[in-house]
Coordinates of C-alpha atoms and ligand atoms in Angstrom, one line a residue:
M1 CA -100.6 84.8 -71.4
R2 CA -99.7 81.4 -72.7
P3 CA -101.3 78.6 -70.6
K4 CA -99.0 76.7 -68.4
R5 CA -98.0 73.3 -69.7
V6 CA -97.7 70.7 -67.0
L7 CA -96.5 67.2 -67.9
I8 CA -96.9 64.3 -65.4
I9 CA -94.9 61.1 -65.5
G10 CA -96.9 58.2 -64.0
G11 CA -100.6 58.1 -64.3
V12 CA -101.7 56.1 -61.2
A13 CA -102.0 57.2 -57.6
G14 CA -99.9 60.3 -57.4
G15 CA -99.9 61.2 -61.1
A16 CA -103.7 61.0 -61.6
S17 CA -104.4 62.9 -58.3
C18 CA -102.0 65.6 -59.2
A19 CA -103.5 66.0 -62.6
A20 CA -107.1 66.3 -61.3
R21 CA -106.1 68.8 -58.6
L22 CA -104.2 70.9 -61.1
R23 CA -107.2 71.1 -63.3
R24 CA -109.4 72.2 -60.4
L25 CA -106.9 75.0 -59.7
D26 CA -106.1 76.1 -63.3
E27 CA -108.8 75.7 -65.9
Q28 CA -106.4 77.0 -68.6
A29 CA -103.4 74.8 -68.0
E30 CA -102.5 72.2 -70.5
I31 CA -102.0 68.9 -68.6
V32 CA -100.7 65.8 -70.1
V33 CA -100.1 62.5 -68.2
F34 CA -97.7 59.8 -69.5
E35 CA -98.3 56.3 -68.3
R36 CA -96.0 53.4 -69.3
G37 CA -98.5 50.7 -68.5
P38 CA -101.8 50.1 -70.4
Y39 CA -104.0 51.4 -67.6
P40 CA -103.7 54.8 -65.9
S41 CA -105.5 55.4 -62.6
F42 CA -106.0 51.8 -61.5
A43 CA -106.5 50.6 -57.9
N44 CA -103.1 49.1 -57.0
C45 CA -104.4 48.4 -53.5
G46 CA -107.2 46.2 -54.9
L47 CA -104.9 43.9 -56.8
P48 CA -104.5 41.2 -54.2
Y49 CA -108.3 41.0 -53.9
Y50 CA -108.6 40.6 -57.7
V51 CA -106.1 37.7 -57.5
G52 CA -108.2 36.2 -54.8
D53 CA -111.5 36.8 -56.7
A54 CA -113.0 38.9 -53.9
I55 CA -113.1 41.5 -56.8
S56 CA -113.9 39.4 -59.8
D57 CA -114.6 42.1 -62.4
E58 CA -111.2 43.5 -63.6
A59 CA -113.0 46.7 -64.8
K60 CA -113.8 47.6 -61.2
L61 CA -110.0 48.2 -60.7
L62 CA -110.1 51.0 -63.2
V63 CA -110.7 54.1 -61.2
A64 CA -110.8 56.5 -64.2
T65 CA -110.2 55.9 -67.9
P66 CA -108.4 58.2 -70.3
E67 CA -111.8 59.0 -71.8
L68 CA -113.1 60.1 -68.4
F69 CA -110.0 62.3 -67.8
R70 CA -110.6 63.9 -71.2
T71 CA -114.3 64.5 -71.0
R72 CA -114.6 65.4 -67.3
F73 CA -111.3 67.1 -66.6
N74 CA -109.9 68.1 -70.0
I75 CA -106.7 66.2 -69.2
E76 CA -104.9 64.2 -71.8
V77 CA -103.8 60.8 -70.5
R78 CA -101.5 58.9 -72.8
A79 CA -101.2 55.2 -71.9
E80 CA -98.3 53.0 -73.0
Q81 CA -96.0 55.9 -73.3
E82 CA -92.7 55.5 -71.5
V83 CA -90.8 58.6 -70.7
L84 CA -87.1 57.9 -71.5
G85 CA -85.4 61.0 -70.3
I86 CA -85.6 64.6 -69.1
N87 CA -83.7 67.4 -70.7
R88 CA -83.8 70.0 -67.9
E89 CA -82.0 72.7 -69.8
E90 CA -84.5 72.7 -72.7
R91 CA -87.4 71.7 -70.3
K92 CA -88.3 68.8 -72.5
I93 CA -89.0 65.1 -72.0
E94 CA -88.3 62.3 -74.4
V95 CA -91.2 59.8 -74.7
K96 CA -91.4 56.4 -76.4
D97 CA -94.7 55.3 -77.8
L98 CA -94.7 51.7 -76.8
R99 CA -97.5 50.8 -79.3
K100 CA -95.7 52.3 -82.3
G101 CA -92.1 52.2 -81.2
S102 CA -91.6 55.9 -82.1
V103 CA -89.9 58.4 -79.9
Y104 CA -90.9 62.0 -79.6
Q105 CA -90.3 65.0 -77.3
E106 CA -92.7 67.2 -75.3
A107 CA -91.9 70.6 -73.7
Y108 CA -93.0 71.6 -70.2
D109 CA -93.2 74.6 -67.9
A110 CA -93.7 72.3 -64.9
L111 CA -92.9 68.6 -64.7
V112 CA -94.3 66.2 -62.1
L113 CA -92.6 62.8 -61.4
S114 CA -94.9 60.1 -59.9
P115 CA -93.2 57.0 -61.3
G116 CA -93.8 54.9 -58.2
A117 CA -91.6 52.1 -57.1
V118 CA -90.5 48.7 -58.5
P119 CA -90.9 45.4 -56.6
I120 CA -87.5 44.0 -55.5
R121 CA -86.6 40.8 -57.3
P122 CA -83.8 39.2 -55.3
V123 CA -80.9 37.9 -57.4
L124 CA -81.2 34.2 -56.6
P125 CA -80.7 31.1 -58.6
G126 CA -83.9 30.2 -60.4
V127 CA -85.7 33.5 -59.8
D128 CA -86.6 33.8 -63.5
L129 CA -88.5 30.5 -63.6
A130 CA -92.1 30.7 -64.8
G131 CA -94.5 30.8 -62.0
I132 CA -92.5 33.3 -59.9
F133 CA -94.4 36.6 -59.8
T134 CA -94.3 40.1 -58.3
L135 CA -97.5 42.1 -58.0
R136 CA -97.6 45.8 -59.0
N137 CA -100.1 46.3 -61.7
I138 CA -103.1 44.8 -63.5
P139 CA -101.2 42.7 -66.0
D140 CA -99.3 41.2 -63.0
S141 CA -102.5 40.3 -61.2
R142 CA -104.0 39.0 -64.4
A143 CA -100.9 36.8 -65.0
I144 CA -101.2 35.3 -61.5
R145 CA -104.8 34.6 -62.0
E146 CA -104.2 32.9 -65.4
W147 CA -101.3 30.9 -63.9
I148 CA -103.5 29.5 -61.1
R149 CA -106.2 28.6 -63.6
G150 CA -103.9 27.3 -66.3
T151 CA -101.7 25.2 -64.1
S152 CA -104.3 24.2 -61.5
A153 CA -101.8 25.4 -58.9
K154 CA -102.2 23.9 -55.5
K155 CA -99.3 25.2 -53.5
A156 CA -98.0 28.7 -53.2
V157 CA -94.9 30.1 -51.5
I158 CA -94.9 33.7 -50.6
I159 CA -91.6 35.3 -50.0
G160 CA -91.9 38.1 -47.5
G161 CA -94.5 38.4 -44.7
G162 CA -95.2 42.1 -44.9
F163 CA -98.5 43.8 -45.9
I164 CA -98.6 42.6 -49.5
G165 CA -97.4 39.1 -48.5
L166 CA -100.1 38.7 -45.9
E167 CA -102.8 40.1 -48.2
M168 CA -101.7 37.6 -50.9
A169 CA -101.7 34.8 -48.3
E170 CA -105.3 35.4 -47.6
N171 CA -106.3 35.8 -51.2
L172 CA -104.4 32.7 -52.4
A173 CA -105.9 30.7 -49.6
R174 CA -109.3 32.0 -50.7
R175 CA -108.6 30.3 -54.0
S176 CA -107.9 27.1 -52.1
L177 CA -104.1 27.2 -52.5
Q178 CA -102.1 25.8 -49.7
V179 CA -99.9 28.7 -48.6
T180 CA -96.5 29.0 -47.0
I181 CA -94.9 32.3 -46.1
V182 CA -91.1 32.5 -45.9
E183 CA -90.0 35.6 -43.9
M184 CA -86.4 36.5 -43.2
C185 CA -87.2 38.4 -39.9
D186 CA -88.2 36.4 -36.8
Q187 CA -91.7 37.8 -37.1
V188 CA -94.3 38.5 -39.8
M189 CA -95.3 42.2 -40.4
P190 CA -91.8 43.7 -39.8
P191 CA -93.1 47.2 -39.1
L192 CA -94.7 45.9 -35.9
D193 CA -92.9 45.0 -32.8
R194 CA -92.3 41.3 -32.6
E195 CA -94.8 40.6 -29.7
M196 CA -97.6 42.5 -31.5
A197 CA -96.9 40.5 -34.7
E198 CA -97.2 37.3 -32.6
Y199 CA -101.0 37.7 -32.7
V200 CA -100.9 37.8 -36.5
Y201 CA -98.5 34.8 -36.7
V202 CA -100.8 32.7 -34.5
H203 CA -103.8 33.8 -36.6
L204 CA -102.0 32.7 -39.8
L205 CA -101.3 29.3 -38.4
D206 CA -105.0 29.0 -37.2
N207 CA -105.9 29.7 -40.8
H208 CA -103.7 26.9 -42.1
V209 CA -101.0 29.1 -43.5
S210 CA -97.5 27.7 -42.8
V211 CA -95.0 30.3 -41.8
Q212 CA -91.2 29.9 -42.0
L213 CA -89.7 32.6 -39.8
A214 CA -86.1 33.7 -39.6
D215 CA -85.4 31.9 -42.8
A216 CA -84.5 33.2 -46.3
V217 CA -84.8 31.8 -49.8
A218 CA -81.6 30.2 -51.0
R219 CA -82.8 29.2 -54.5
F220 CA -85.8 28.3 -56.6
N221 CA -85.9 24.9 -58.2
G222 CA -87.8 24.1 -61.4
S223 CA -88.6 21.6 -64.0
E224 CA -89.2 22.4 -67.7
G225 CA -88.7 26.1 -67.0
R226 CA -91.4 26.1 -64.3
V227 CA -90.9 26.6 -60.6
T228 CA -91.4 23.4 -58.5
S229 CA -89.9 24.2 -55.1
V230 CA -88.3 26.8 -53.0
E231 CA -85.2 26.0 -51.0
T232 CA -84.4 28.0 -47.9
Q233 CA -81.2 28.7 -46.2
S234 CA -82.3 26.6 -43.2
G235 CA -82.4 23.6 -45.7
A236 CA -86.2 23.5 -46.0
R237 CA -87.6 22.5 -49.4
L238 CA -91.1 23.8 -50.0
Q239 CA -93.1 22.5 -52.9
A240 CA -94.4 25.4 -55.0
D241 CA -96.6 25.6 -58.1
L242 CA -96.6 29.4 -57.6
V243 CA -94.3 31.9 -55.9
I244 CA -95.0 35.5 -55.0
L245 CA -92.1 37.7 -54.3
S246 CA -93.2 40.4 -51.8
V247 CA -89.9 41.5 -50.3
G248 CA -90.5 45.2 -50.7
V249 CA -90.1 47.9 -53.3
K250 CA -87.5 50.4 -54.3
P251 CA -88.2 53.9 -55.6
E252 CA -88.2 54.2 -59.3
T253 CA -85.6 56.9 -59.6
K254 CA -83.8 56.2 -63.0
L255 CA -85.3 59.3 -64.8
A256 CA -84.5 61.6 -61.8
K257 CA -81.0 60.2 -61.4
D258 CA -80.2 60.4 -65.2
A259 CA -81.4 64.0 -65.1
G260 CA -79.1 64.9 -62.3
L261 CA -81.8 65.6 -59.7
E262 CA -80.8 65.2 -56.1
L263 CA -81.5 61.9 -54.5
G264 CA -81.6 61.3 -50.8
S265 CA -79.7 58.9 -48.5
R266 CA -82.5 56.4 -48.7
G267 CA -82.4 56.3 -52.5
G268 CA -85.5 58.3 -53.1
I269 CA -85.9 61.6 -54.9
R270 CA -85.1 64.4 -52.5
V271 CA -87.9 67.0 -52.4
D272 CA -88.7 70.1 -50.2
E273 CA -91.9 70.6 -48.2
S274 CA -93.8 71.7 -51.4
M275 CA -92.6 68.4 -53.1
K276 CA -90.3 70.4 -55.3
T277 CA -87.1 68.6 -56.4
S278 CA -83.6 70.2 -56.7
D279 CA -84.9 71.6 -60.1
P280 CA -87.3 74.5 -59.6
C281 CA -89.5 73.3 -62.5
I282 CA -89.8 69.7 -61.4
W283 CA -91.9 68.3 -58.6
A284 CA -92.0 64.6 -57.4
V285 CA -94.5 62.7 -55.4
G286 CA -95.4 59.2 -54.2
D287 CA -93.3 56.1 -53.7
A288 CA -90.3 57.6 -55.5
V289 CA -89.7 60.3 -53.0
E290 CA -88.1 60.6 -49.6
V291 CA -90.0 62.6 -47.1
R292 CA -89.6 63.5 -43.4
D293 CA -90.8 61.1 -40.8
T294 CA -93.1 63.2 -38.5
V295 CA -91.9 61.5 -35.4
T296 CA -88.1 61.1 -35.9
G297 CA -87.6 64.0 -38.3
E298 CA -85.5 61.7 -40.5
F299 CA -85.9 61.2 -44.2
C300 CA -87.7 58.0 -45.0
L301 CA -89.4 56.0 -47.8
V302 CA -93.1 55.2 -47.1
P303 CA -94.6 53.6 -50.2
L304 CA -98.3 54.1 -49.4
A305 CA -101.3 55.4 -51.2
G306 CA -102.3 58.0 -48.7
P307 CA -99.0 59.9 -48.7
A308 CA -98.9 59.7 -52.5
N309 CA -102.3 61.3 -52.9
R310 CA -101.6 64.0 -50.3
Q311 CA -98.3 64.8 -51.8
A312 CA -99.9 65.0 -55.3
R313 CA -102.3 67.6 -54.0
I314 CA -99.5 69.6 -52.4
A315 CA -97.4 69.5 -55.6
A316 CA -100.4 70.7 -57.7
D317 CA -101.0 73.6 -55.2
A318 CA -97.4 74.6 -55.3
I319 CA -97.3 74.5 -59.1
C320 CA -100.3 76.9 -59.1
G321 CA -98.5 79.2 -56.7
R322 CA -100.5 78.3 -53.6
P323 CA -98.6 78.0 -50.3
A324 CA -98.5 74.3 -49.6
R325 CA -96.5 72.2 -47.2
F326 CA -96.4 68.5 -46.8
R327 CA -96.4 67.6 -43.1
G328 CA -94.5 64.4 -43.4
V329 CA -95.3 60.7 -42.9
Q330 CA -95.8 58.4 -40.0
A331 CA -96.2 55.1 -41.9
T332 CA -99.8 54.8 -40.8
A333 CA -100.9 51.6 -42.4
V334 CA -103.6 48.9 -42.1
C335 CA -103.9 45.4 -43.4
G336 CA -106.6 42.8 -43.2
V337 CA -105.7 39.1 -42.9
F338 CA -108.3 36.3 -42.5
G339 CA -110.6 38.6 -40.5
L340 CA -107.9 40.1 -38.4
T341 CA -107.0 43.8 -38.7
V342 CA -103.5 44.9 -38.2
A343 CA -102.7 48.6 -38.0
T344 CA -99.8 50.8 -37.1
T345 CA -98.7 54.4 -36.9
G346 CA -95.5 56.2 -35.9
V347 CA -92.4 54.5 -34.6
S348 CA -92.1 51.0 -33.2
E349 CA -90.2 50.2 -30.0
K350 CA -87.6 48.3 -32.0
R351 CA -86.8 51.3 -34.1
L352 CA -86.3 53.3 -30.9
I353 CA -84.0 50.7 -29.6
Q354 CA -82.1 50.6 -32.8
A355 CA -81.7 54.4 -32.6
E356 CA -80.5 53.9 -29.0
N357 CA -83.4 56.1 -27.8
T358 CA -84.2 55.2 -24.2
N359 CA -86.5 58.2 -23.5
Y360 CA -89.7 56.3 -24.1
E361 CA -92.2 54.0 -22.4
A362 CA -94.7 51.5 -23.9
V363 CA -98.0 50.3 -22.5
Y364 CA -100.2 47.4 -23.6
L365 CA -104.0 47.1 -23.4
H366 CA -106.5 44.6 -24.5
P367 CA -109.8 46.5 -24.5
T368 CA -112.9 45.5 -26.3
D369 CA -113.9 47.4 -29.4
H370 CA -117.3 48.2 -27.9
A371 CA -119.2 47.8 -24.6
G372 CA -118.8 44.2 -23.4
Y373 CA -122.5 43.9 -22.6
Y374 CA -123.5 44.6 -26.1
P375 CA -123.4 41.5 -28.3
G376 CA -120.4 40.9 -30.5
A377 CA -117.7 42.8 -28.6
K378 CA -114.1 41.7 -29.4
A379 CA -110.9 42.3 -27.6
M380 CA -108.1 44.1 -29.5
H381 CA -104.4 44.2 -28.6
L382 CA -103.1 47.8 -28.4
K383 CA -99.6 49.0 -27.8
L384 CA -98.9 52.7 -27.2
I385 CA -95.4 54.2 -27.3
F386 CA -94.7 57.6 -25.9
R387 CA -91.9 59.9 -24.7
R388 CA -91.1 59.4 -21.1
S389 CA -90.0 63.0 -20.5
D390 CA -93.2 64.7 -21.6
G391 CA -95.7 62.1 -22.8
L392 CA -95.4 63.0 -26.5
L393 CA -97.0 60.3 -28.6
L394 CA -94.5 58.3 -30.7
G395 CA -96.3 55.3 -32.1
A396 CA -99.1 52.8 -31.7
Q397 CA -99.9 49.3 -33.0
A398 CA -103.1 47.4 -32.8
V399 CA -104.3 44.0 -33.8
G400 CA -107.9 42.7 -33.5
E401 CA -111.1 41.8 -35.3
Q402 CA -113.0 45.0 -34.9
G403 CA -112.4 48.7 -34.4
V404 CA -108.7 48.5 -34.8
E405 CA -108.2 50.9 -37.6
R406 CA -110.4 53.6 -36.0
R407 CA -108.2 53.7 -32.9
I408 CA -105.0 53.8 -34.9
D409 CA -106.4 56.6 -37.1
I410 CA -107.2 58.7 -34.1
I411 CA -103.7 58.1 -32.6
S412 CA -102.2 58.8 -35.9
F413 CA -103.8 62.2 -36.2
A414 CA -102.9 62.9 -32.6
I415 CA -99.2 62.1 -33.4
Q416 CA -99.3 64.3 -36.5
K417 CA -100.6 67.2 -34.3
G418 CA -97.8 66.7 -31.7
S419 CA -100.2 65.5 -29.0
T420 CA -99.4 63.8 -25.8
V421 CA -100.8 60.9 -23.8
F422 CA -102.6 63.5 -21.7
D423 CA -104.4 64.6 -24.8
L424 CA -105.6 61.0 -25.4
E425 CA -107.0 60.9 -21.9
E426 CA -109.1 63.9 -22.8
A427 CA -110.0 63.0 -26.4
E428 CA -113.7 63.3 -26.9
L429 CA -114.9 60.4 -29.0
C430 CA -118.3 59.3 -30.1
Y431 CA -119.8 56.5 -28.1
A432 CA -122.8 54.2 -28.0
P433 CA -122.6 50.6 -26.8
Q434 CA -122.4 49.0 -30.2
F435 CA -119.6 51.4 -31.4
G436 CA -117.3 51.8 -28.4
T437 CA -117.0 52.3 -24.7
A438 CA -117.5 55.4 -22.6
K439 CA -113.8 55.2 -22.0
D440 CA -112.7 54.4 -25.5
P441 CA -109.6 52.3 -26.0
V442 CA -107.9 55.5 -27.1
N443 CA -108.8 57.2 -23.8
L444 CA -107.8 54.1 -21.9
A445 CA -104.4 54.0 -23.6
G446 CA -103.9 57.7 -22.7
M447 CA -105.0 57.0 -19.1
V448 CA -102.7 54.0 -18.6
A449 CA -99.8 55.9 -20.1
A450 CA -100.6 59.0 -18.1
N451 CA -100.7 56.9 -14.9
V452 CA -97.1 55.8 -15.6
L453 CA -95.9 59.4 -16.3
R454 CA -97.6 60.8 -13.2
G455 CA -95.8 58.1 -11.1
D456 CA -99.1 56.4 -10.1
V457 CA -97.7 53.1 -11.4
R458 CA -94.3 51.9 -12.2
L459 CA -93.9 49.5 -15.2
A460 CA -91.8 46.4 -15.4
K461 CA -90.5 45.7 -18.9
W462 CA -91.5 42.4 -20.4
S463 CA -88.1 42.2 -22.1
D464 CA -86.4 42.3 -18.7
L465 CA -88.4 39.3 -17.4
P466 CA -85.8 36.5 -18.0
G467 CA -83.4 36.5 -15.2
C468 CA -84.8 39.7 -13.6
G469 CA -84.8 38.4 -10.0
A470 CA -88.1 40.0 -9.3
F471 CA -90.8 38.3 -7.2
L472 CA -93.7 37.6 -9.6
V473 CA -97.3 37.9 -8.3
D474 CA -100.3 37.0 -10.4
V475 CA -103.4 38.7 -8.9
R476 CA -106.0 36.8 -11.0
E477 CA -108.5 34.4 -9.5
E478 CA -107.3 30.9 -8.7
E479 CA -109.2 29.3 -11.6
E480 CA -107.6 31.7 -14.1
F481 CA -104.2 31.1 -12.6
K482 CA -104.6 27.3 -12.7
R483 CA -105.5 27.4 -16.4
D484 CA -102.2 28.9 -17.2
S485 CA -99.7 31.3 -15.7
I486 CA -96.4 33.1 -16.2
D487 CA -93.4 30.9 -15.4
G488 CA -92.5 31.2 -11.8
A489 CA -95.4 33.4 -10.7
I490 CA -97.3 32.8 -7.5
N491 CA -101.0 33.6 -7.1
I492 CA -102.6 36.0 -4.7
P493 CA -106.0 37.1 -6.0
L494 CA -106.5 40.8 -5.8
G495 CA -109.3 40.3 -3.3
Q496 CA -106.9 38.6 -0.9
L497 CA -104.0 40.9 -1.4
R498 CA -104.4 43.2 1.6
R499 CA -104.5 40.3 4.1
R500 CA -101.7 38.4 2.6
L501 CA -99.1 41.2 2.4
S502 CA -96.9 39.3 4.9
E503 CA -96.2 36.7 2.2
L504 CA -94.5 39.3 0.0
P505 CA -90.8 40.3 0.3
R506 CA -89.8 43.8 1.2
D507 CA -86.2 43.4 0.0
R508 CA -86.7 42.8 -3.7
P509 CA -88.9 44.1 -6.5
I510 CA -92.3 42.6 -6.9
W511 CA -93.7 42.4 -10.4
V512 CA -97.4 42.0 -10.7
N513 CA -99.5 40.6 -13.5
C514 CA -103.2 39.8 -14.1
G515 CA -105.2 39.0 -17.2
V516 CA -104.9 42.3 -19.1
G517 CA -103.1 44.7 -16.7
Q518 CA -106.0 46.3 -15.0
R519 CA -106.2 44.3 -11.7
S520 CA -102.5 44.3 -11.5
Y521 CA -102.6 48.1 -11.7
Y522 CA -105.0 48.2 -8.7
A523 CA -102.6 45.7 -6.9
V524 CA -99.6 47.9 -7.6
R525 CA -101.4 50.9 -6.2
V526 CA -102.1 48.9 -3.0
L527 CA -98.5 47.6 -2.8
Q528 CA -96.9 50.9 -3.5
Q529 CA -98.8 52.5 -0.7
Y530 CA -97.7 49.8 1.7
G531 CA -94.1 50.5 0.8
F532 CA -93.4 47.6 -1.6
A533 CA -91.3 48.1 -4.6
A534 CA -94.1 47.0 -6.9
R535 CA -94.3 47.3 -10.7
N536 CA -96.9 46.4 -13.2
L537 CA -96.4 44.0 -16.1
S538 CA -98.4 46.0 -18.6
G539 CA -101.0 44.1 -20.6
G540 CA -100.9 41.1 -18.2
Y541 CA -101.2 37.5 -19.3
K542 CA -102.3 38.3 -22.8
T543 CA -99.1 40.3 -23.4
W544 CA -97.0 37.5 -21.7
E545 CA -98.4 35.0 -24.3
A546 CA -97.3 37.3 -27.1
W547 CA -93.8 38.0 -25.6
Y548 CA -93.0 34.4 -24.5
P549 CA -95.2 32.0 -26.5
D550 CA -92.8 29.2 -25.6
G551 CA -92.3 30.3 -22.0
L552 CA -89.2 31.8 -20.6
P553 CA -85.9 30.9 -22.2
S554 CA -84.5 28.0 -20.1
G555 CA -81.8 28.8 -17.7
N556 CA -83.3 32.2 -17.0
A557 CA -85.9 31.3 -14.6
E558 CA -84.4 33.1 -11.7
I559 CA -87.7 34.8 -11.1
A560 CA -89.2 31.4 -10.2
H561 CA -90.6 31.3 -6.7
A562 CA -93.3 28.8 -7.2
E563 CA -91.2 26.2 -5.4
E564 CA -91.8 28.3 -2.3
Y565 CA -95.5 27.8 -2.9
P566 CA -95.8 24.1 -3.8
S567 CA -99.6 24.3 -3.9
Q568 CA -99.4 26.7 -6.8
G569 CA -97.9 26.6 -10.3
R570 CA -99.4 25.6 -13.6
A571 CA -102.3 23.2 -13.9
A572 CA -101.2 19.9 -15.6
Ligands
LIG1 P1 -97.9 54.2 -58.7 O1 -99.3 54.3 -58.3 O2 -97.3 52.9 -58.7 O3 -97.8 54.8 -60.1 C1 -96.6 54.9 -60.8 C2 -96.8 54.7 -62.3 O4 -95.8 55.4 -63.0 C3 -96.9 53.3 -62.7 O5 -98.1 52.9 -63.3 C4 -95.7 53.2 -63.8 O6 -96.1 52.4 -64.8 C5 -95.6 54.6 -64.2 N1 -94.2 54.9 -64.7 C6 -93.0 54.7 -64.0 N2 -92.0 55.1 -64.8 C7 -92.5 55.6 -65.9 C8 -92.0 56.2 -67.0 N3 -90.7 56.3 -67.2 N4 -92.8 56.7 -68.0 C9 -94.2 56.6 -67.8 N5 -94.7 56.0 -66.8 C10 -93.9 55.6 -65.8 N6 -101.0 51.5 -50.2 C11 -101.8 51.7 -49.2 O7 -101.7 52.8 -48.6 N7 -102.7 50.8 -48.8 C12 -102.9 49.6 -49.5 O8 -103.7 48.8 -49.1 C13 -102.0 49.3 -50.5 N8 -102.0 48.1 -51.1 C14 -101.2 47.9 -52.1 C15 -101.2 46.6 -52.8 C16 -100.4 46.4 -53.8 C17 -100.5 45.0 -54.5 C18 -99.5 47.3 -54.3 C19 -98.6 47.1 -55.5 C20 -99.4 48.6 -53.7 C21 -100.2 48.8 -52.6 N9 -100.2 50.0 -51.9 C22 -101.0 50.3 -50.9 C23 -99.2 51.1 -52.3 C24 -99.7 52.1 -53.2 O9 -100.4 51.5 -54.2 C25 -98.6 53.0 -53.6 O10 -98.0 53.6 -52.5 C26 -99.1 54.1 -54.6 O11 -99.7 53.6 -55.7 C27 -97.9 55.0 -55.0 O12 -98.3 55.9 -55.9 P2 -97.3 56.5 -57.0 O13 -98.1 57.4 -57.9 O14 -96.1 56.9 -56.4 O15 -97.0 55.2 -57.9

């Protein structure tokens, strides 16, 4: 029988993985990879660190060379070959050799599309000035490095405060540039909920990065063809020797669209669970495809390396006749910024609100990454979102200096397996003092959430705080309360609560807070059993700081009852 001929378009994350897996499954297949750029199989995710010189040797970004593909895997990788079109009837592709300028055709039995995504370049006045960059490949990162060196750039403006924007902020700062981020949303890291992103925002400011939130670029100004400043819609004029556009990517679908392959509502290539497109001989993987969101069941675009690699393996299996099914994505992602780790999986609360889904609860925790008595423990901020009706896990976000990604990874896998908060309570995780706690943050998150679902504690929503009319009680110690407190709260330390019950109203809700939500939980248990309508402000003062960094919006301080307790209130 004639060996199968598999052609792959795109030779980086998805394309290279698919080719290697195919070879492992079919020694006889003829596998040819076409890559438009000069380097197949390079480490896209390392590019910001090459710009920042954390990786100084460019060769380290090359994961596998065409030579290695040939000798080790018997795979032909053709760099600087752009596929121009797909003739589905004749099962042929048309390819342009970018070195020679010639055009030729190649026939296939199976075709895999892994063309990735293209960075969005907003159509704005001045966007084509020199010194304005996007970052997608090695030549882009080289150009940015050369620009910094050649122009002795001092000031950088990054447009977009998402994952790549923040990685670039850190790396440009590492090269001693003064960095400003302009972000259209009212928060950095748009996949996170705003209050969780607040910790990242504060950390950026602490690291001397200026952040212009809820503002968008209006135009780029230049002199002699070079960018000199960025003007924003709010009227700010930011000096810039260098601009990075990191406002997102869009799937590279031209080939698929021209070939008449079905596209989805999000603009990506539509595939089935085996990554097969609407053509039975064509598969597609990576940033270019739409896949199902594990949690919502909706089609979505998740341009991340993990899904691209997993999908590539599934496509290879399917091409070789193996049963293979992609489970979907949860947008599990992690980013490091100035020593802080930010990680997320599943849906955010704001997405649930947008979808008008009210069947959920969210809890906040601030546990340490390992036992507090062992040196070096650091608190992390963790938010867990779950279905109110049955405890199904929906999403989690965490920010902290240590141990963050481990917890999100565990919850991510739990979500993928359809687990509940009750499963997290019971999760058996490795523990020794320097690595974790006997009740790991993941267990704790499950326990706190399960307490809510079992009715052991009722939650008050932070978003409802302004104007809620509740009686606010802070059960921390006096010194803690005097340092800083929630607007309008009165202080009854937990140890005094039982003998001071007469100070509390029985005709209105009582919302209780402490430092991180644990003592207030104990207090709510006491109050509930004495018949008070008590609720816990999950996450306590640490969460308050993230929700209301500037205090409660003025005019909404109906909760304030400190005037009834003049000896209390904030320290001057
Ligand atoms: P790519 O890896 O982009 O490969 C597509 C290739 O197809 C490109 O090289 C392109 O030249 C080629 N191509 C396109 N059209 C044609 C054509 N017509 N003919 C021939 N070749 C063609 N993800 C993470 O999970 N974690 C991270 O930390 C992370 N960091 C990132 C940092 C940066 C700066 C960037 C740019 C991306 C990062 N990503 C990260 C995303 C990740 O790199 C992508 O999700 C992943 O590479 C997608 O794989 P892919 O195969 O779909 O596309």
